[in-house]
mmCIF file of C-alpha atoms and ligand atoms in Angstrom:
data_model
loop_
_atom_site.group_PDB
_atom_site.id
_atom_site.type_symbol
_atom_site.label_atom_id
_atom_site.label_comp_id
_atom_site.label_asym_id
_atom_site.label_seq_id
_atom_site.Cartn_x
_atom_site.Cartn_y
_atom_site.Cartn_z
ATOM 1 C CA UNK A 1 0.000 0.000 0.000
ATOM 2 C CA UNK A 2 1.113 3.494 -0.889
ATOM 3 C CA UNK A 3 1.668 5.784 2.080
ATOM 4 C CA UNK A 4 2.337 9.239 3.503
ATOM 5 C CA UNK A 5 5.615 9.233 4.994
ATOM 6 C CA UNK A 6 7.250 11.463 7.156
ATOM 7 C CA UNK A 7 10.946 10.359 6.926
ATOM 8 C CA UNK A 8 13.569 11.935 10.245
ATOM 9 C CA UNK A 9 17.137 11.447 9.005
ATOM 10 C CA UNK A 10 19.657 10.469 11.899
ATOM 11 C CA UNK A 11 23.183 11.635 12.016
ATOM 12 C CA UNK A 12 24.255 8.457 9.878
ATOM 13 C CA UNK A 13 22.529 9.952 7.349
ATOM 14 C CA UNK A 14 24.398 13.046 7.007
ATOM 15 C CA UNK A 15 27.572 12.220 8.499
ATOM 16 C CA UNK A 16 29.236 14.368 10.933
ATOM 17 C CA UNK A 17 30.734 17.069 8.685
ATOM 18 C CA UNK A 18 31.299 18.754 5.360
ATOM 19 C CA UNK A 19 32.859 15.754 3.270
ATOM 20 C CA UNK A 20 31.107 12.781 5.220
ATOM 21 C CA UNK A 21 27.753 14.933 4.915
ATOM 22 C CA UNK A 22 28.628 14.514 0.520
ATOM 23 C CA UNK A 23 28.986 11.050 0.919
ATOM 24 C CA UNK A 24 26.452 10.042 3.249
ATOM 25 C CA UNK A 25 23.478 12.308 1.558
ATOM 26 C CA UNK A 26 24.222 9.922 -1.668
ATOM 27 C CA UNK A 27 23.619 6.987 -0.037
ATOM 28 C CA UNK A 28 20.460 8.371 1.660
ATOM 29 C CA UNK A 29 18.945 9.202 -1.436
ATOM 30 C CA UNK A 30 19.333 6.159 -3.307
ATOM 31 C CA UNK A 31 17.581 4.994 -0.603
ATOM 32 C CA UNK A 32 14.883 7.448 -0.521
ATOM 33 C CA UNK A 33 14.804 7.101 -4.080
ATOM 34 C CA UNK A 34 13.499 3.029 -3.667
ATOM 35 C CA UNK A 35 10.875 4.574 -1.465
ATOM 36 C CA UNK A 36 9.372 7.107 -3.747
ATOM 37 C CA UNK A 37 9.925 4.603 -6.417
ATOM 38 C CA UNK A 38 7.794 2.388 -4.494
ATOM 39 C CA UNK A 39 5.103 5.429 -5.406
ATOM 40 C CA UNK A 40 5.276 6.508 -1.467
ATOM 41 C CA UNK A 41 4.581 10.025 -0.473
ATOM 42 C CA UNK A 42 8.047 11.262 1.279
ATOM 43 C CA UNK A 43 8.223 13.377 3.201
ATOM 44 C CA UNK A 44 11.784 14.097 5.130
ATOM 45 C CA UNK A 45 13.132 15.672 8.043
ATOM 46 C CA UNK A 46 16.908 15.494 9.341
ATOM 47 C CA UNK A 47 19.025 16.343 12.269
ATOM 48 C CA UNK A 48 21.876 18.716 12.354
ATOM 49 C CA UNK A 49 23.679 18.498 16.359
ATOM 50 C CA UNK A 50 26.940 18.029 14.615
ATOM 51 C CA UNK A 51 26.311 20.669 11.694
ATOM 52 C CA UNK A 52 25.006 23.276 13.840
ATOM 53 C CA UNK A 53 27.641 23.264 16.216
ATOM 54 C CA UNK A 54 29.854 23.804 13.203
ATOM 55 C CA UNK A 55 27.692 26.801 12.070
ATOM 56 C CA UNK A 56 27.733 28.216 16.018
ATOM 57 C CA UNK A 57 31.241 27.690 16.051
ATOM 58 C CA UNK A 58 33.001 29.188 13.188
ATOM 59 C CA UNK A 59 30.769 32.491 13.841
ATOM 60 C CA UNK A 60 31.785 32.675 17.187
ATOM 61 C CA UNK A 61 35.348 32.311 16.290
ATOM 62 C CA UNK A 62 35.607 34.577 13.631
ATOM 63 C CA UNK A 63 33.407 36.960 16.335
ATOM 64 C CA UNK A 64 36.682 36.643 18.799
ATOM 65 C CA UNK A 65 38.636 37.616 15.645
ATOM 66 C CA UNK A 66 36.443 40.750 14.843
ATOM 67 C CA UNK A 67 35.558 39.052 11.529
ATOM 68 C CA UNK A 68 31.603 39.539 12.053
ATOM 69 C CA UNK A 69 29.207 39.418 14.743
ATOM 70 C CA UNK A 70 28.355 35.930 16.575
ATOM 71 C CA UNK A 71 25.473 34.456 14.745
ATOM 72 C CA UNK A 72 22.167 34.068 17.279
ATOM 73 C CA UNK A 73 21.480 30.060 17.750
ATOM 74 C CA UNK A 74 18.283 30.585 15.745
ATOM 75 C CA UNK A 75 19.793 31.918 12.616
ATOM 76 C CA UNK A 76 22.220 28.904 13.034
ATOM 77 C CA UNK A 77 19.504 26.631 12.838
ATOM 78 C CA UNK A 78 18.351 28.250 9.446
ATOM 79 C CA UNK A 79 21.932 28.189 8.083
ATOM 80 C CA UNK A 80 21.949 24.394 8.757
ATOM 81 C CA UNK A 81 18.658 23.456 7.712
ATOM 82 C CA UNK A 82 19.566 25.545 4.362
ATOM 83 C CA UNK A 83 22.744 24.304 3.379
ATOM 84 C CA UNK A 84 21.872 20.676 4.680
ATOM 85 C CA UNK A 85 18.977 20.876 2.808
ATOM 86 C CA UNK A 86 20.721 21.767 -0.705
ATOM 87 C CA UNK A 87 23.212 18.813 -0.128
ATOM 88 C CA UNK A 88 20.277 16.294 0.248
ATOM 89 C CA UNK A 89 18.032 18.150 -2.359
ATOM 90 C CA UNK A 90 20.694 17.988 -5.091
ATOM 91 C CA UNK A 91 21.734 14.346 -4.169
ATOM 92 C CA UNK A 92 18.195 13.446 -4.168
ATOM 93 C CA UNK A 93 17.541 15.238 -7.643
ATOM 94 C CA UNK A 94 20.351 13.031 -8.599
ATOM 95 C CA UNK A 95 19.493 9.697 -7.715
ATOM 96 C CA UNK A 96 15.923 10.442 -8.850
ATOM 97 C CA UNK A 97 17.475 11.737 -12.476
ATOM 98 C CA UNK A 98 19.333 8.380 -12.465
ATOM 99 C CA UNK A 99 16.309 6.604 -12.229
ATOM 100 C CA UNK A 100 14.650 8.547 -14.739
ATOM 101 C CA UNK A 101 11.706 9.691 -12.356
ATOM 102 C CA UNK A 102 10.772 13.454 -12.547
ATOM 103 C CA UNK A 103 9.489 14.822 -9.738
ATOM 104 C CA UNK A 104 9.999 18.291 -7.825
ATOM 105 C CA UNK A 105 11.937 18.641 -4.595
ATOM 106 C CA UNK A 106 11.609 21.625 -2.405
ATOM 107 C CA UNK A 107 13.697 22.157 1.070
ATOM 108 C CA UNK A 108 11.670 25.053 3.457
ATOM 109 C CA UNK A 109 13.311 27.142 5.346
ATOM 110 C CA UNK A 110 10.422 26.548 8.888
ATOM 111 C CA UNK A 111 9.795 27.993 11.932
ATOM 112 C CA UNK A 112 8.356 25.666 14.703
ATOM 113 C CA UNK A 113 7.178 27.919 17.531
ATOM 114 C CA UNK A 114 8.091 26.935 21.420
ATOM 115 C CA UNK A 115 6.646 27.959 24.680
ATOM 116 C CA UNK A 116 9.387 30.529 26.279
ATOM 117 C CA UNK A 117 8.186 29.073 29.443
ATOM 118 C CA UNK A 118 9.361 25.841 28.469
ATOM 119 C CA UNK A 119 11.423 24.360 31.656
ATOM 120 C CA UNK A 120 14.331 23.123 28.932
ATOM 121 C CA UNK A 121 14.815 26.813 28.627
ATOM 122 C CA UNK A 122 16.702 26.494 32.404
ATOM 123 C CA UNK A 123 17.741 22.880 31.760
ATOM 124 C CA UNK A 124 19.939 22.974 28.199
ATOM 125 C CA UNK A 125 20.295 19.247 27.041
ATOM 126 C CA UNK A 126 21.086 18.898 23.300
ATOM 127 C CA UNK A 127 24.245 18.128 22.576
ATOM 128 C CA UNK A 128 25.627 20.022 19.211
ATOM 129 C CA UNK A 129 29.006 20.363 17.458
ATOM 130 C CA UNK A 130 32.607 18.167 18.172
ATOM 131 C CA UNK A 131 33.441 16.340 21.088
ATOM 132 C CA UNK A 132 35.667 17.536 23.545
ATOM 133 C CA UNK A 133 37.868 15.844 25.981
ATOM 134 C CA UNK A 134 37.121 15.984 29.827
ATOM 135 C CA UNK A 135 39.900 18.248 30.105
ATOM 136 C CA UNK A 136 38.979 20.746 27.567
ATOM 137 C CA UNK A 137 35.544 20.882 28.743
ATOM 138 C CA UNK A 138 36.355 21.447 32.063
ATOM 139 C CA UNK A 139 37.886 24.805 30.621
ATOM 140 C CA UNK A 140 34.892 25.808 29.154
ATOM 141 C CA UNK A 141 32.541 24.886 31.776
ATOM 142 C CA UNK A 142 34.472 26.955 34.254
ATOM 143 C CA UNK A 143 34.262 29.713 31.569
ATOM 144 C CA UNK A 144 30.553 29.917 31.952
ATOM 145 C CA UNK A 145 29.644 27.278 28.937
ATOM 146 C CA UNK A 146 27.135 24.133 29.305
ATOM 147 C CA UNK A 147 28.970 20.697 28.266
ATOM 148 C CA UNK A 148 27.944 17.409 29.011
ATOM 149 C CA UNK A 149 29.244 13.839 28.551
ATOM 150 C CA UNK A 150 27.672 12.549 25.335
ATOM 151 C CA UNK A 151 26.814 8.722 25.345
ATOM 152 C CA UNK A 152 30.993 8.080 26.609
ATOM 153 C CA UNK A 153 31.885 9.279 23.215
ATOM 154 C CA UNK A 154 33.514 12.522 25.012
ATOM 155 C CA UNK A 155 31.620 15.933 26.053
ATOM 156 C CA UNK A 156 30.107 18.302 23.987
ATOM 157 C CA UNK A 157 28.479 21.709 24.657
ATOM 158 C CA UNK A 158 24.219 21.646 25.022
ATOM 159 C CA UNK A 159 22.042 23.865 24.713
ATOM 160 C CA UNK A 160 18.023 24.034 25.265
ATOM 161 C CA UNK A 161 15.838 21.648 23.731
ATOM 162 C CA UNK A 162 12.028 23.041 23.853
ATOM 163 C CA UNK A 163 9.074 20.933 22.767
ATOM 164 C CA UNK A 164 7.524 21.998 19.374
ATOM 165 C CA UNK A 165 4.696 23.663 19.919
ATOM 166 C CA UNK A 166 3.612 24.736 16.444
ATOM 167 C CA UNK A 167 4.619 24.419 12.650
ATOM 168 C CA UNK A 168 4.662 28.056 11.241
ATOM 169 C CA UNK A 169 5.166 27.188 7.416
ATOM 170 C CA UNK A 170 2.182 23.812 7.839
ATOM 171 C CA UNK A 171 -0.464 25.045 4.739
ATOM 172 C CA UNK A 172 3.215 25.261 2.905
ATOM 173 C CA UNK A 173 4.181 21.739 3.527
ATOM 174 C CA UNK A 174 0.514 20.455 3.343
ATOM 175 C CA UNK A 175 0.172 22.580 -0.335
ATOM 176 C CA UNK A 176 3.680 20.791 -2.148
ATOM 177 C CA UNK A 177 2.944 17.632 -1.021
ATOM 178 C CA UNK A 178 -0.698 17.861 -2.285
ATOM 179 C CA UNK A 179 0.844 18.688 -5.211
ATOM 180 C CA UNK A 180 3.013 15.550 -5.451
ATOM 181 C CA UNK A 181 6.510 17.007 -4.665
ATOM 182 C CA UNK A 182 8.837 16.266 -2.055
ATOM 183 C CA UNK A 183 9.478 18.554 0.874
ATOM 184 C CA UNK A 184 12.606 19.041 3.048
ATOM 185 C CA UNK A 185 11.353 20.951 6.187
ATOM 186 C CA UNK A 186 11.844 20.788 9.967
ATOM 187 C CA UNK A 187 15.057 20.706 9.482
ATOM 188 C CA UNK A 188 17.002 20.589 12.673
ATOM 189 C CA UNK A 189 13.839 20.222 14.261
ATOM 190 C CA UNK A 190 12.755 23.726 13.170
ATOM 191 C CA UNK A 191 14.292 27.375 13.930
ATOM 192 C CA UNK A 192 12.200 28.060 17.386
ATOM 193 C CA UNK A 193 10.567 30.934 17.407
ATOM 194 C CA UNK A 194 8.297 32.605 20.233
ATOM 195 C CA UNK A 195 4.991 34.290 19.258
ATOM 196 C CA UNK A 196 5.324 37.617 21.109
ATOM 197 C CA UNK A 197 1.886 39.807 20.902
ATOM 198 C CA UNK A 198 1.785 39.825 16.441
ATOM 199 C CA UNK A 199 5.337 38.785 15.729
ATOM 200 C CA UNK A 200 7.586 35.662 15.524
ATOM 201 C CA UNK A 201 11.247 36.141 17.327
ATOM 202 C CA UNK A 202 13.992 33.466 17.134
ATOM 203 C CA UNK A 203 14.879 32.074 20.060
ATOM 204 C CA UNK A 204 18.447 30.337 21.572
ATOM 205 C CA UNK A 205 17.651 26.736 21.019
ATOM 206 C CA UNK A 206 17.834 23.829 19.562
ATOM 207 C CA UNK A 207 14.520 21.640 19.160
ATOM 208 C CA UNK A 208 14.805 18.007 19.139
ATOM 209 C CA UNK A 209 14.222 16.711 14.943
ATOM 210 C CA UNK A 210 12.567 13.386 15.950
ATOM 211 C CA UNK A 211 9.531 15.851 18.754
ATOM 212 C CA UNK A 212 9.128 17.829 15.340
ATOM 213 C CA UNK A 213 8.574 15.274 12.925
ATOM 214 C CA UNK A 214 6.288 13.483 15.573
ATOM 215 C CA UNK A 215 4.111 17.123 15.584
ATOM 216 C CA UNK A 216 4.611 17.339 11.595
ATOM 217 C CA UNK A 217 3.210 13.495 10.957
ATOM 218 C CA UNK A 218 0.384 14.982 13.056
ATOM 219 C CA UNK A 219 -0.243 17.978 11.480
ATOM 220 C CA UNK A 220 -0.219 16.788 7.796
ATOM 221 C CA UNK A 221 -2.295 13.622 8.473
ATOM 222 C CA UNK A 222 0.659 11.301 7.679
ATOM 223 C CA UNK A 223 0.401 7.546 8.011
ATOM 224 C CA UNK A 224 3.253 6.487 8.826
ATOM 225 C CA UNK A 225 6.249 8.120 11.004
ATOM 226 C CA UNK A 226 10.212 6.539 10.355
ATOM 227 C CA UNK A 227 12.613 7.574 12.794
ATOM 228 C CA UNK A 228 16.209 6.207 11.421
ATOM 229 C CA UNK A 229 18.783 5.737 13.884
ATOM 230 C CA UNK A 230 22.109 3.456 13.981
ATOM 231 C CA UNK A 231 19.928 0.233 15.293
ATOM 232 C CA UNK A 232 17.497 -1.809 13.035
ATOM 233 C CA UNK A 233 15.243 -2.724 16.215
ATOM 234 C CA UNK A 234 14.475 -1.039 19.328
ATOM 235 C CA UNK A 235 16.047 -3.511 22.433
ATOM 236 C CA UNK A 236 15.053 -4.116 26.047
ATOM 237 C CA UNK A 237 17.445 -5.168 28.757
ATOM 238 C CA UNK A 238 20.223 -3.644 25.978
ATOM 239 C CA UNK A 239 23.621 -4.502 26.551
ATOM 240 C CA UNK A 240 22.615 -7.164 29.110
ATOM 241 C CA UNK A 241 22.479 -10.870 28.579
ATOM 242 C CA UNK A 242 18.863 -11.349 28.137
ATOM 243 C CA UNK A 243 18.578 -8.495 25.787
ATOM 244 C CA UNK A 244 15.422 -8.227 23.587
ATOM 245 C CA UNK A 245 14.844 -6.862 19.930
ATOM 246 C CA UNK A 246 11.314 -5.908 19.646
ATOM 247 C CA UNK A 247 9.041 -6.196 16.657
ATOM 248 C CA UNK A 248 5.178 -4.884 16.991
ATOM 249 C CA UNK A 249 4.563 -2.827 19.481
ATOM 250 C CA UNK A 250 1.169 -1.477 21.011
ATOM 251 C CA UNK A 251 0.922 1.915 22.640
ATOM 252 C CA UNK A 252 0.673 0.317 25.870
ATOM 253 C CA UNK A 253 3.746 -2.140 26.225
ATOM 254 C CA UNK A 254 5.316 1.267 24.770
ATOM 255 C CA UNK A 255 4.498 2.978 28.305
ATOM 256 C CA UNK A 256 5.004 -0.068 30.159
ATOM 257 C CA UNK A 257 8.638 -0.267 29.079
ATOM 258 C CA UNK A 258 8.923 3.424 29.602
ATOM 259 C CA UNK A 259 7.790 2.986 33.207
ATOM 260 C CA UNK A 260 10.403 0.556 33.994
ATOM 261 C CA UNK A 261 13.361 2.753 32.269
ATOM 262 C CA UNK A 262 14.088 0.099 29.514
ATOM 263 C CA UNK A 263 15.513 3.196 27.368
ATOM 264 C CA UNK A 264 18.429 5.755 27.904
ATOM 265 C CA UNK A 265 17.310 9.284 28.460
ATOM 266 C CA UNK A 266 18.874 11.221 25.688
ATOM 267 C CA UNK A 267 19.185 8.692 23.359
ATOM 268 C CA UNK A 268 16.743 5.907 22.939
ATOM 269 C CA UNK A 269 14.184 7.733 24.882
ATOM 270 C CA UNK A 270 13.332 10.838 23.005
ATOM 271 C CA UNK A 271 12.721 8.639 19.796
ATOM 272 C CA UNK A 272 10.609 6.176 21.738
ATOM 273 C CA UNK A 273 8.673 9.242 23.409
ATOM 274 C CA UNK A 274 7.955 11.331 19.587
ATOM 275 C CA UNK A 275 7.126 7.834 17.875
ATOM 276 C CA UNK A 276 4.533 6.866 20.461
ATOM 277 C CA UNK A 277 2.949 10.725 20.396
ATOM 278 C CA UNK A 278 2.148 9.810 16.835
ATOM 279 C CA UNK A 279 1.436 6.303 16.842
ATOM 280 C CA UNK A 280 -1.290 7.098 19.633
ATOM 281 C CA UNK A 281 -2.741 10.156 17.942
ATOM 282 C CA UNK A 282 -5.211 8.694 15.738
ATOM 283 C CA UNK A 283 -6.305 5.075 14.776
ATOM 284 C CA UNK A 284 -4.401 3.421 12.001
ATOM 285 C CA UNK A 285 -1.025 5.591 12.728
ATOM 286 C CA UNK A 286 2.003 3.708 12.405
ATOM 287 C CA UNK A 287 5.874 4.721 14.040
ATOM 288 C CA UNK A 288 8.656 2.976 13.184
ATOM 289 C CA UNK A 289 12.671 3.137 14.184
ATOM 290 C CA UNK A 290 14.401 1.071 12.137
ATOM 291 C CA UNK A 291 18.279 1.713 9.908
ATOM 292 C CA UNK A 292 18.115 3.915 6.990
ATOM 293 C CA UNK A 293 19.194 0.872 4.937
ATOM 294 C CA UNK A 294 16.374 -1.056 6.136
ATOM 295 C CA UNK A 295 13.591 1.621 5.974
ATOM 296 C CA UNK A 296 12.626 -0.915 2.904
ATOM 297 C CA UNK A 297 11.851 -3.487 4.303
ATOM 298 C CA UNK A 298 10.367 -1.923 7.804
ATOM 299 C CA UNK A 299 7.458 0.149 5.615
ATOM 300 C CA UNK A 300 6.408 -4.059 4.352
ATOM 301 C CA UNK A 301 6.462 -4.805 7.998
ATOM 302 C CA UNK A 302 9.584 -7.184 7.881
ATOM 303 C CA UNK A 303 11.621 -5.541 10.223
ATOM 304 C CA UNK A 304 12.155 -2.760 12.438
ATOM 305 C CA UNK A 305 9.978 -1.792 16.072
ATOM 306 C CA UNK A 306 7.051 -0.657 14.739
ATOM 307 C CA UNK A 307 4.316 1.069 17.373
ATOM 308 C CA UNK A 308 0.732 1.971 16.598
ATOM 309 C CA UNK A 309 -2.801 1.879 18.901
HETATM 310 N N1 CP B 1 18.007 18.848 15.985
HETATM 311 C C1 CP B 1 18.314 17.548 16.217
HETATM 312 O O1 CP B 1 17.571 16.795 16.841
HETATM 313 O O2 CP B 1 19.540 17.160 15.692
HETATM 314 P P1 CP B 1 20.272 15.749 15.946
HETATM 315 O O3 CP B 1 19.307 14.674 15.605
HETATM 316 O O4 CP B 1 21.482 15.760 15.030
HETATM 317 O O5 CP B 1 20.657 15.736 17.395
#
């Protein structure tokens, strides 16, 4: 059966900088590619922790060097959803060309509005750019900045991750892919923006990509939701000896597991937390975390954790 899909790209999809990002975005669209070839509506959303770090980075450096100004987190955000988006949207023009299938791409620059009273305002927790070691970080932490150990790959610096509240640019998105073309948005989770009195204002933060493709599946009445990560199958009891992969999920073994903290806050967790808001949103919506390279075969149910109702 042929299917809305909203697609959220991990970081294996992009790679972690400028020349993996060429690589990887080739391989992602071939892959994308056997989707829509598959006549599936795509729809896809990506990450961009390492990427925007970059962005943050380099601006604030060549700030020190009185280059330019420091670039505000927000505007960050819409750097790295616009040149991530051009490296996917010509790879993907690419690999469709290849194929000989015609059919429009469009990446959109979107605004996802967040509640300023959010509590992850006083609580930053998305990690973003390199790694640094312990040392390093202790440096920068006693200089005022916000690092934390990342997953025992080394620290990096966070910063605030508030919920989506809102899709600014939704009639947009809902409008090209009514008219059959394929839409890049939410990248990065969206450029958060408050709503203050009759104007939008960017805001220092970084939303989380897999809450805002959760509240964009939502919002354009897709059917299914595909969060890629580096696994093929959600586990319980990971790491441990009687570790389980698990298959079909319902909503409620979902908050069961959840309950008895079968998945690690920061990683597994978030993923597990956006694909049940969807799957439990409406009857007959399906989640599913699975590999990019087996997105295939987890839309014809053969592998993957799948949750719905
Ligand atoms: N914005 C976001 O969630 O990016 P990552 O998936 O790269 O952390």
């Amino acid at each position: 059966m042929k299917k809305k899909i909203v697609l959220a790209l991990g970081g294996n999809a992009l790679g972690n900088n400028i020349r993996e990002q060429r690589v990887s975005v080739e391989h992602t669209a071939h892959i994308l590619t056997d989707l829509i070839e598959q006549g599936h509506h795509v729809v896809v959303t990506h990450g961009n922790g390492p990427q925007v770090g970059m962005i943050n980075l380099a601006f604030e450096t060549a700030g020190k060097q009185g280059v330019c100004e420091a670039m505000p987190m927000a505007t960050c955000v819409a750097l790295s959803q616009s040149y991530i988006g051009y490296d996917l949207q010509n790879a993907l023009h690419n690999a469709l060309q290849k194929r000989g299938i015609n059919k429009p791409i469009a990446t959109l620059i979107t605004q996802v509005v967040v509640n300023p009273a959010d509590p992850a305002f006083l609580n930053p927790t998305k990690p973003i750019g390199d790694f640094f070691t312990q040392e390093a970080a202790e440096k920068l932490i006693a200089a005022g900045e916000n690092l934390i150990e990342d997953s025992g790959r080394g620290y990096r610096r966070v910063v605030a991750s508030p919920q989506p509240v809102d899709i600014i640019e939704k009639e947009s998105i809902k409008a090209l892919c009514d008219a059959g073309q394929i839409v890049i948005t939410v990248g990065g989770g969206g450029i958060p923006v408050i709503q203050e009195d009759a104007k939008l204002r960017g805001v220092d933060a970084v939303i989380d990509k897999d809450w805002a493709s959760s509240r964009l599946a939502e919002m354009i009445d897709a059917d299914a939701l595909i969060i890629l990560t580096t696994v093929e199958k959600v586990a319980i009891n990971f790491g441990k000896p009687d570790v389980k992969w698990l298959d079909n999920l319902t909503v409620a073994e979902v908050n069961r597991y959840i309950a008895e903290e079968q998945f690690a806050k920061g990683s597994m967790l978030p993923k597990i937390e956006a694909a049940l808001a969807f799957a439990q949103s409406k009857p007959g919506r399906v989640s599913l975390i699975t590999k990019l390279e087996t997105a295939k075969q987890g839309i014809e149910g053969k592998t993957g954790t799948s949750i719905s109702l």
